[in-house]
CSV table of C-alpha atoms in Angstrom, one decimal:
chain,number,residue,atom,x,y,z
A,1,UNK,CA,81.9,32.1,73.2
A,2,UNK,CA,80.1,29.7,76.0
A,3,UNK,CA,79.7,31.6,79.4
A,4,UNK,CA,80.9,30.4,82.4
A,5,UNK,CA,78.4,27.8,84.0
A,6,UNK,CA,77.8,29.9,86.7
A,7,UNK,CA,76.5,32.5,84.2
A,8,UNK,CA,74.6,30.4,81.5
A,9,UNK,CA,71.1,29.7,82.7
A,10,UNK,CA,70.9,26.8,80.7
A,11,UNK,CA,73.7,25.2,82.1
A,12,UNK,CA,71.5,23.0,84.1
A,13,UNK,CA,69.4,21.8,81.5
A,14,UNK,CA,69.5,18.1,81.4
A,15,UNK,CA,68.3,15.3,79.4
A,16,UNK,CA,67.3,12.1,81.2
A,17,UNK,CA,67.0,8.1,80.0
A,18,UNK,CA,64.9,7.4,82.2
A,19,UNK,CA,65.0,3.3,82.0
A,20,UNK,CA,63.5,0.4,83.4
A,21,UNK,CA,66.7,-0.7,85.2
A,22,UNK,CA,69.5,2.4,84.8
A,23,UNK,CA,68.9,6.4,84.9
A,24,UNK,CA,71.6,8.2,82.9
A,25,UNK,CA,71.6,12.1,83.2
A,26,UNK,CA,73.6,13.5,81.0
A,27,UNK,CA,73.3,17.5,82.1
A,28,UNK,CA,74.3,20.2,79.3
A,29,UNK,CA,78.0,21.1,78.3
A,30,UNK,CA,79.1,17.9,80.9
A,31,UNK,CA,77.7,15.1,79.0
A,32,UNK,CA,76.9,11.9,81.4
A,33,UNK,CA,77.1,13.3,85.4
A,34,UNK,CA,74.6,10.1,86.6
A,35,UNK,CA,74.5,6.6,86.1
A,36,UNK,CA,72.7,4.8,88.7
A,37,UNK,CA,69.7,1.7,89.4
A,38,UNK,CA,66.2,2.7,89.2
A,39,UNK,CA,65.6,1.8,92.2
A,40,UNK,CA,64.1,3.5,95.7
A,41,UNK,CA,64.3,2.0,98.9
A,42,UNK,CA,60.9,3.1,100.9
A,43,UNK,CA,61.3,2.5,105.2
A,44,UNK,CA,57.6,3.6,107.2
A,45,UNK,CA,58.3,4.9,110.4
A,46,UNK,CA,55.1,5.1,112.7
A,47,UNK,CA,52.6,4.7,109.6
A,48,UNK,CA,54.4,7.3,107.1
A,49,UNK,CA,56.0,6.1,104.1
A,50,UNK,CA,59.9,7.6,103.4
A,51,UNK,CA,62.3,7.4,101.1
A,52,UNK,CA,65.4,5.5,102.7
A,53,UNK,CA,67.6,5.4,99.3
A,54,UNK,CA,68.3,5.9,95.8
A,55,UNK,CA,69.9,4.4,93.1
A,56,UNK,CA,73.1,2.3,93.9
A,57,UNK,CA,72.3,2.1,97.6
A,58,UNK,CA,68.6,1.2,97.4
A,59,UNK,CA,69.7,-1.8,94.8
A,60,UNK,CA,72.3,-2.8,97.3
A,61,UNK,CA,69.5,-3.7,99.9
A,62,UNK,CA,66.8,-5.5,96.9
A,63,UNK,CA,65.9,-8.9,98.8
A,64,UNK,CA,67.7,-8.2,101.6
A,65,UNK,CA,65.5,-5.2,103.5
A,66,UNK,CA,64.0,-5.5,106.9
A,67,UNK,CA,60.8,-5.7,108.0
A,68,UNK,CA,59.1,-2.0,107.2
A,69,UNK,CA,61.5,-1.6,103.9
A,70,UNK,CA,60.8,-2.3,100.9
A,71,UNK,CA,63.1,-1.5,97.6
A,72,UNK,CA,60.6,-0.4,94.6
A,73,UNK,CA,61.4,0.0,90.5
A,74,UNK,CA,58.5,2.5,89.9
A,75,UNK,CA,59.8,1.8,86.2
A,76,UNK,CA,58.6,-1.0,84.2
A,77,UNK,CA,58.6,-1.4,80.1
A,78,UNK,CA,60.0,1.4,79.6
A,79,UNK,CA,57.2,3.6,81.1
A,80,UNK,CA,56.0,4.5,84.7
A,81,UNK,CA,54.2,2.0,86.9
A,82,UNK,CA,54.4,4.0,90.2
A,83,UNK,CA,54.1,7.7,89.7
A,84,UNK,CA,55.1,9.0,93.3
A,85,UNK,CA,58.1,7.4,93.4
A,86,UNK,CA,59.4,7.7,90.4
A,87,UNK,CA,58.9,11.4,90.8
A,88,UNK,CA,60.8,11.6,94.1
A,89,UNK,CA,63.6,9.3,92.1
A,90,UNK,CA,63.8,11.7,89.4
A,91,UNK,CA,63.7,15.0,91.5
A,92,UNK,CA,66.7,13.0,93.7
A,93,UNK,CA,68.9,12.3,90.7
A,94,UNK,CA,68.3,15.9,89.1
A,95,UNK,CA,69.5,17.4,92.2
A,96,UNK,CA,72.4,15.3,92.1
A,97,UNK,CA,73.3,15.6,88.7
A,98,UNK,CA,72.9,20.1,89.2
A,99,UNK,CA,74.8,19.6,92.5
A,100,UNK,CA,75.4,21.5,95.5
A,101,UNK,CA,74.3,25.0,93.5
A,102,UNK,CA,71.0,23.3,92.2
A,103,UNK,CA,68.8,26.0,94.5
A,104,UNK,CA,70.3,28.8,92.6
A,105,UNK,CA,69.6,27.7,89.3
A,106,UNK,CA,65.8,28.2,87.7
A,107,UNK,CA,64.0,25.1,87.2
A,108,UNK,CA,65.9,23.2,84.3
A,109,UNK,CA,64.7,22.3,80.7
A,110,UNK,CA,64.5,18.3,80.6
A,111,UNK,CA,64.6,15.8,77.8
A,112,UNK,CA,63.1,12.9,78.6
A,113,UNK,CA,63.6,9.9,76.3
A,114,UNK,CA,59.9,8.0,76.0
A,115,UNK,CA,59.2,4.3,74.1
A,116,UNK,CA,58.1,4.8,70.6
A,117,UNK,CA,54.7,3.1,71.4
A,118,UNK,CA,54.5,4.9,74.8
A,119,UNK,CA,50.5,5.8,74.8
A,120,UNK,CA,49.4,9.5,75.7
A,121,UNK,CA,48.4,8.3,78.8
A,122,UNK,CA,52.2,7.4,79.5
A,123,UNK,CA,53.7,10.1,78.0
A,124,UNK,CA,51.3,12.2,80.5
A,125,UNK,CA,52.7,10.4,83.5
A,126,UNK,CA,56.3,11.2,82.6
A,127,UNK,CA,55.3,14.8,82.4
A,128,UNK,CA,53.9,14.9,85.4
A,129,UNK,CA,56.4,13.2,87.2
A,130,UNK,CA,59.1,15.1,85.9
A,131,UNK,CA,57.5,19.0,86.3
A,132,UNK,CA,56.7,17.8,90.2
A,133,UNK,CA,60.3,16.8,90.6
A,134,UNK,CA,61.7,20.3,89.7
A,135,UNK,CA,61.4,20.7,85.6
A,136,UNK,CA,60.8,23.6,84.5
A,137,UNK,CA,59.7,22.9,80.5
A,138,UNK,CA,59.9,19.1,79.7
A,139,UNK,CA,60.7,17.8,76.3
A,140,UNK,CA,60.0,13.8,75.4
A,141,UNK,CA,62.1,12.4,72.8
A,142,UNK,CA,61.3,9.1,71.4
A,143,UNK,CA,64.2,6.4,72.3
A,144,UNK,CA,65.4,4.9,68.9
A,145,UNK,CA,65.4,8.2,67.5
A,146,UNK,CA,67.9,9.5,70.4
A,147,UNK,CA,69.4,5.9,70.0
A,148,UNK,CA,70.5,6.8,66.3
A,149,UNK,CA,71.5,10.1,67.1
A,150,UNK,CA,74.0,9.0,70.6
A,151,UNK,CA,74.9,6.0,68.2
A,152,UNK,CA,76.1,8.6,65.5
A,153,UNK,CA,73.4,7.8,62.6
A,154,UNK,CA,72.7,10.8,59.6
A,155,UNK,CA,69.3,10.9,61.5
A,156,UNK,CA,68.8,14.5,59.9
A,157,UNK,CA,70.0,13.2,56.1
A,158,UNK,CA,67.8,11.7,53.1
A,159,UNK,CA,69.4,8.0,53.8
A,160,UNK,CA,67.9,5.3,55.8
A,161,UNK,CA,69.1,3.3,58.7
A,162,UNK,CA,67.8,0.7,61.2
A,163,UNK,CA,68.2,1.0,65.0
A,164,UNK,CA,67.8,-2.0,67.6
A,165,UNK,CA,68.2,-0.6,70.9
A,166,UNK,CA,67.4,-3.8,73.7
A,167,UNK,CA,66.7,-2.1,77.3
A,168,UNK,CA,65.8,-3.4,80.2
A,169,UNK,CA,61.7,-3.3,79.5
A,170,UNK,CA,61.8,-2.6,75.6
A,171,UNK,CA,63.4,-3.5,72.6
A,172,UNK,CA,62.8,-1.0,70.4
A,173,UNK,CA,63.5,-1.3,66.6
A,174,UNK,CA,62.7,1.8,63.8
A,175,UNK,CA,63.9,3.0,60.6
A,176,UNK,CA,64.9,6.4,60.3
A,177,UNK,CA,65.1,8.9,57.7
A,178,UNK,CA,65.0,12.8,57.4
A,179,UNK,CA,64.8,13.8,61.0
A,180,UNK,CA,61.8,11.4,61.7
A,181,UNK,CA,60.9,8.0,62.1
A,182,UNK,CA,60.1,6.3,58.9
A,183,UNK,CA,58.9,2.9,60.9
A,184,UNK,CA,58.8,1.9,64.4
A,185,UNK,CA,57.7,-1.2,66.9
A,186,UNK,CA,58.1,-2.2,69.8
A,187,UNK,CA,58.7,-5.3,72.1
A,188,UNK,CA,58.0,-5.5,75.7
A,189,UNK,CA,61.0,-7.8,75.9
A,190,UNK,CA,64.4,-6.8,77.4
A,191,UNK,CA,66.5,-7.5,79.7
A,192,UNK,CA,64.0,-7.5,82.8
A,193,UNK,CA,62.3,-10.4,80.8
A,194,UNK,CA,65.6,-12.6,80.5
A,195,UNK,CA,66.0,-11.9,84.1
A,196,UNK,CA,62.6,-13.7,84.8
A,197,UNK,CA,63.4,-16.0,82.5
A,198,UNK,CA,66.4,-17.2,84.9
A,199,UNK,CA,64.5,-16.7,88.1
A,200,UNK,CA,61.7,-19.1,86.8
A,201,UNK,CA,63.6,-21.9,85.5
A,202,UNK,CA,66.0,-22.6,87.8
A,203,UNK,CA,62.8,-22.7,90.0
A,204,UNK,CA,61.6,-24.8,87.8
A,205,UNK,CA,64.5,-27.0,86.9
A,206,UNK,CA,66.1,-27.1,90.1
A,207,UNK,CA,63.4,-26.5,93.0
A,208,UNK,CA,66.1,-23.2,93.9
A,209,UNK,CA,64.7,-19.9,94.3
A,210,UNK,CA,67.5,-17.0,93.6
A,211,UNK,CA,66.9,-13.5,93.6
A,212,UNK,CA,66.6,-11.1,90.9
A,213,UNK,CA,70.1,-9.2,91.2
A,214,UNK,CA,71.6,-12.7,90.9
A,215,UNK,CA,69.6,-13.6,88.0
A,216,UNK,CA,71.2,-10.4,86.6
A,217,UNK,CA,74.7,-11.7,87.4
A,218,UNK,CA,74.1,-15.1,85.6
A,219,UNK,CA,73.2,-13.1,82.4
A,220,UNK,CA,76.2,-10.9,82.7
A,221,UNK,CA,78.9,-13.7,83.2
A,222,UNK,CA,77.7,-16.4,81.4
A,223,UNK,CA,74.3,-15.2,79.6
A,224,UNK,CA,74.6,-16.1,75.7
A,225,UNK,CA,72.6,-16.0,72.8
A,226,UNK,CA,73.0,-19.0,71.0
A,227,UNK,CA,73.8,-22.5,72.1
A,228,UNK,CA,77.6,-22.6,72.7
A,229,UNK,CA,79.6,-24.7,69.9
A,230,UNK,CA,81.5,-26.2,73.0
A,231,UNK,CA,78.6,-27.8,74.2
A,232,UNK,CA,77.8,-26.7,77.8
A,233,UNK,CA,80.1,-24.0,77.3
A,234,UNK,CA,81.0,-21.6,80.7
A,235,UNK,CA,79.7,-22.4,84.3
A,236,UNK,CA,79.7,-20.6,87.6
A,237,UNK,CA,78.1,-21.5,90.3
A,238,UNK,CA,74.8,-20.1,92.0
A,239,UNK,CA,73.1,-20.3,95.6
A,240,UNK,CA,69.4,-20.0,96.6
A,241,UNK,CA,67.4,-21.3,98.5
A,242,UNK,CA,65.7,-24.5,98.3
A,243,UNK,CA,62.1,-24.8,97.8
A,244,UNK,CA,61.6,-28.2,99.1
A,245,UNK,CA,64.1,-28.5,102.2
A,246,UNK,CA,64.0,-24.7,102.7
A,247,UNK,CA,67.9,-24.8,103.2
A,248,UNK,CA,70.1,-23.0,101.0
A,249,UNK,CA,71.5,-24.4,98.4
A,250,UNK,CA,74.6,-24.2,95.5
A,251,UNK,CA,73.8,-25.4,92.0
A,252,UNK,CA,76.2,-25.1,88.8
A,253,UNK,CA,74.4,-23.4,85.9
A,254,UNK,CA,75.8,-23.4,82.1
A,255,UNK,CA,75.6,-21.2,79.5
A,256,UNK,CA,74.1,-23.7,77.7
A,257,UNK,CA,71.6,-24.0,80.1
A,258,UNK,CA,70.9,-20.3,79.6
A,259,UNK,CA,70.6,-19.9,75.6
A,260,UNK,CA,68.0,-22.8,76.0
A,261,UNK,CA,66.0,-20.6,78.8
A,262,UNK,CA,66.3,-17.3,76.7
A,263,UNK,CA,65.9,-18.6,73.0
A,264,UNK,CA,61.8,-17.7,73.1
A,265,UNK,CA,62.8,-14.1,74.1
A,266,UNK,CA,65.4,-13.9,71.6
A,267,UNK,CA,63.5,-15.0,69.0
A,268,UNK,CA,60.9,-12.8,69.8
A,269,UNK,CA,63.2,-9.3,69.1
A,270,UNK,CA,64.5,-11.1,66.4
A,271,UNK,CA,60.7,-11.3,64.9
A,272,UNK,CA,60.8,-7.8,65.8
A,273,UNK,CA,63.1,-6.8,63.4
A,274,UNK,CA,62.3,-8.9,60.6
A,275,UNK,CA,58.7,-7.2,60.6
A,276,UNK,CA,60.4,-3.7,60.7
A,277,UNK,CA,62.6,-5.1,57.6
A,278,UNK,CA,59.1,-6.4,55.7
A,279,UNK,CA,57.5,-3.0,56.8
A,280,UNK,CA,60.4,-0.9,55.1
A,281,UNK,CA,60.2,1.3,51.6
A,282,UNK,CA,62.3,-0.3,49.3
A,283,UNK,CA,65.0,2.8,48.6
A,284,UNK,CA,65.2,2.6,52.6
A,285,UNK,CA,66.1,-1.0,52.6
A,286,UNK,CA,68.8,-0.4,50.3
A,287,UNK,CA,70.3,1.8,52.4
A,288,UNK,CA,69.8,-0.6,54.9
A,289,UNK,CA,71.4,-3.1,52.8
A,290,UNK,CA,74.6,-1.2,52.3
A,291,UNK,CA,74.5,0.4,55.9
A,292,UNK,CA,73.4,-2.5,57.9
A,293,UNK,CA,72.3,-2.3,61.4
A,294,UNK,CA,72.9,-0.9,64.3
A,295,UNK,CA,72.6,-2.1,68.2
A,296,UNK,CA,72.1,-0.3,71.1
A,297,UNK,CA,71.2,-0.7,74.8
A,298,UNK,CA,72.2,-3.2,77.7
A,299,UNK,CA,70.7,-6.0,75.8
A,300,UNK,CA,73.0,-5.2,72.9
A,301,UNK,CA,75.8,-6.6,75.0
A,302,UNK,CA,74.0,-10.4,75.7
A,303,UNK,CA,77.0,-12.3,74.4
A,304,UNK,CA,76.1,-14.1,70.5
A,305,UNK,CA,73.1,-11.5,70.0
A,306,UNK,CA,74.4,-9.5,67.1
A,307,UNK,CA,75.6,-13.1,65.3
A,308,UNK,CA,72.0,-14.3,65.8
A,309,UNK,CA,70.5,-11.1,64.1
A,310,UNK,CA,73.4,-11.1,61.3
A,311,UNK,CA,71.9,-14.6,60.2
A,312,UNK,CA,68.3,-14.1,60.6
A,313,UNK,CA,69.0,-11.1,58.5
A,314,UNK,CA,71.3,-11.5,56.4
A,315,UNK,CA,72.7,-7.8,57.1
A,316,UNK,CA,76.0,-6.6,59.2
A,317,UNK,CA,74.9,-5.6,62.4
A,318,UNK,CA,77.3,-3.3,64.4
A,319,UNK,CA,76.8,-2.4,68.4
A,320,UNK,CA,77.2,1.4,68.8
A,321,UNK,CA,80.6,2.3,70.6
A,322,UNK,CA,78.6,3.5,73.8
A,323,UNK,CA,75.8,0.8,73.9
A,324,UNK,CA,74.6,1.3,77.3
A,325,UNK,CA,74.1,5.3,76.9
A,326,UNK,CA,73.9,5.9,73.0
A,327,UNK,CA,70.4,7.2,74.1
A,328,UNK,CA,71.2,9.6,77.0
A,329,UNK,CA,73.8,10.4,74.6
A,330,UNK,CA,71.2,11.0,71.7
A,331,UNK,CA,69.3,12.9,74.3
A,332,UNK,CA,71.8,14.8,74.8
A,333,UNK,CA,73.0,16.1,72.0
A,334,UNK,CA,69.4,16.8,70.5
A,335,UNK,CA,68.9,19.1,73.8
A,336,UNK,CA,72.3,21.0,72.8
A,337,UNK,CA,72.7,21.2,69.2
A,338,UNK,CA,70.3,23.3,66.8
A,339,UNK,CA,71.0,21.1,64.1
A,340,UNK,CA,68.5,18.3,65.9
A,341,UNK,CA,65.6,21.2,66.3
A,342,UNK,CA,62.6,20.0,66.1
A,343,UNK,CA,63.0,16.1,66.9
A,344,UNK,CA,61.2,16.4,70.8
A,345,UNK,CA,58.5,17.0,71.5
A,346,UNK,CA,55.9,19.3,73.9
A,347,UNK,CA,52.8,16.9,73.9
């Protein structure tokens, strides 16, 4: 019989994705409490740095602070870049995933989902950051394997099975079998990197210098994988500013426009996966054959991306139910059932 959360002193045990864009908390017996921008708005006030925002509100104000603020993503590829404030963003959302009786609880198990080629070095920064914030034991758990497991794979059965899961710093690809990863690489190509992408040549193309959140909103509305069939396909209209007249400025952009800006990148994870498919045993291939693959991630969403992988491949590729938080999910669940013992880690 499950106590009463005020009477289970694991009930604020948590596992966190902590990505290069998004942190999902997903907090024990609750599932998903916090969604929310990796993102912290940082004001000095008579020479001391402070933290002004977090998460939705400090990406609300990205390009647009005043002098003395400064929005910062202390995440990038999928591992830390700025260790102090990435532990005062993760101490912020674990208090606001426990809520108002956080000070009465002891300090919380946390999963903490970690790159597969995320060095020692790395994994020792996420530590870190996460015990200062308020963790009490901290557990890493690599991300395709809590991918597979959000995403519903036999992770813990003698069959193979391929996860893609395209983030905002990473795409990570591995085959898995028997509670372990049987292969696994690494891209440091994601969503951020399409993002650029946009930023850069419409610069380049069009002497008009946008912003990164509108960059993001281009790949959401009209971003696409492949060239269109209907030649320039959709259009939508963006303002910057212009580089030469230093007025601002309205262009039209098309999706075909986009698939030509983003093929290098897209070929590049789907290299990724052909190597893990050259790498794998052959009775896990034929699994994988039968099987096919599975998609995870924001990335997973880029309009035309599982078609492009189907014919490089050759194989069925599916995109998990819950894209976006198959691996908070996986997280999750590894934290809470016994059956997934064993898969994080201490060190």
């Amino acid at each position: 019989m499950r106590l009463p959360r005020f009477l289970d002193s694991t009930a604020s045990d948590m596992a966190i994705d902590l990505g290069t864009v998004n942190t999902i908390v997903y907090l024990r017996h609750q599932g998903i409490v916090l969604n929310e921008p990796s993102v912290v708005a940082l004001e000095t006030i008579n020479g001391t740095i402070k933290v002004r925002a977090v998460g939705a509100e400090a990406k609300l104000m990205m390009g647009k602070t005043p002098e003395g603020t400064q929005t910062i993503r202390p995440m990038r590829d999928g591992v830390i870049a700025d260790i102090d404030v990435a532990e005062q963003m993760i101490g912020h959302f674990m208090r606001k995933a426990q809520g108002s009786s956080s000070k009465l609880r002891r300090r919380p198990t946390v999963a903490i989902c970690i790159p597969s080629g995320a060095t020692q070095v790395e994994r020792r920064a996420i530590r870190q950051a996460a015990s200062s914030a308020g963790a009490g034991r901290v557990m890493l758990i690599e991300e395709p394997l809590a991918a597979a497991i959000g995403a519903g794979l036999p992770v813990t059965e003698p069959v193979g099975a391929m996860i893609v899961d395209i983030g905002g710093g990473t795409t990570e690809v591995a085959v898995l079998s028997l509670r372990g990863l049987a292969y696994s690489n690494s891209a440091r190509v994601g969503g951020d990197k399409i993002d650029e992408a946009i930023v850069s040549s419409i610069r380049r193309r069009h002497n008009l210098l946008v912003g990164e959140a509108t960059a993001e909103r281009i790949k959401f509305t009209i971003g696409i994988a492949h060239l269109p069939e209907d030649g320039r396909g959709d259009v939508m209209m963006v303002s910057g500013l212009d580089t030469v007249a230093g007025i601002p400025r309205e262009i039209e952009v098309s999706q075909q426009d986009i698939a030509g800006l983003i093929a290098d990148l897209v070929n590049q994870i789907v290299e990724t996966v052909l190597v893990a498919l050259e790498q794998t045993a052959p009775e896990l291939a034929s699994d994988i054959c039968d099987r096919g693959i599975v998609m995870t991630g924001g990335g997973s969403l880029l309009r035309g991306i599982d078609g492009v992988l189907a014919r490089a491949t050759g194989l069925p590729i599916t995109v998990a139910e819950n894209a976006l938080a198959a691996v908070a999910l996986g997280a999750g669940r590894a934290l809470e059932d016994p059956v997934y013992d064993g898969l994080m880690s201490t060190t």
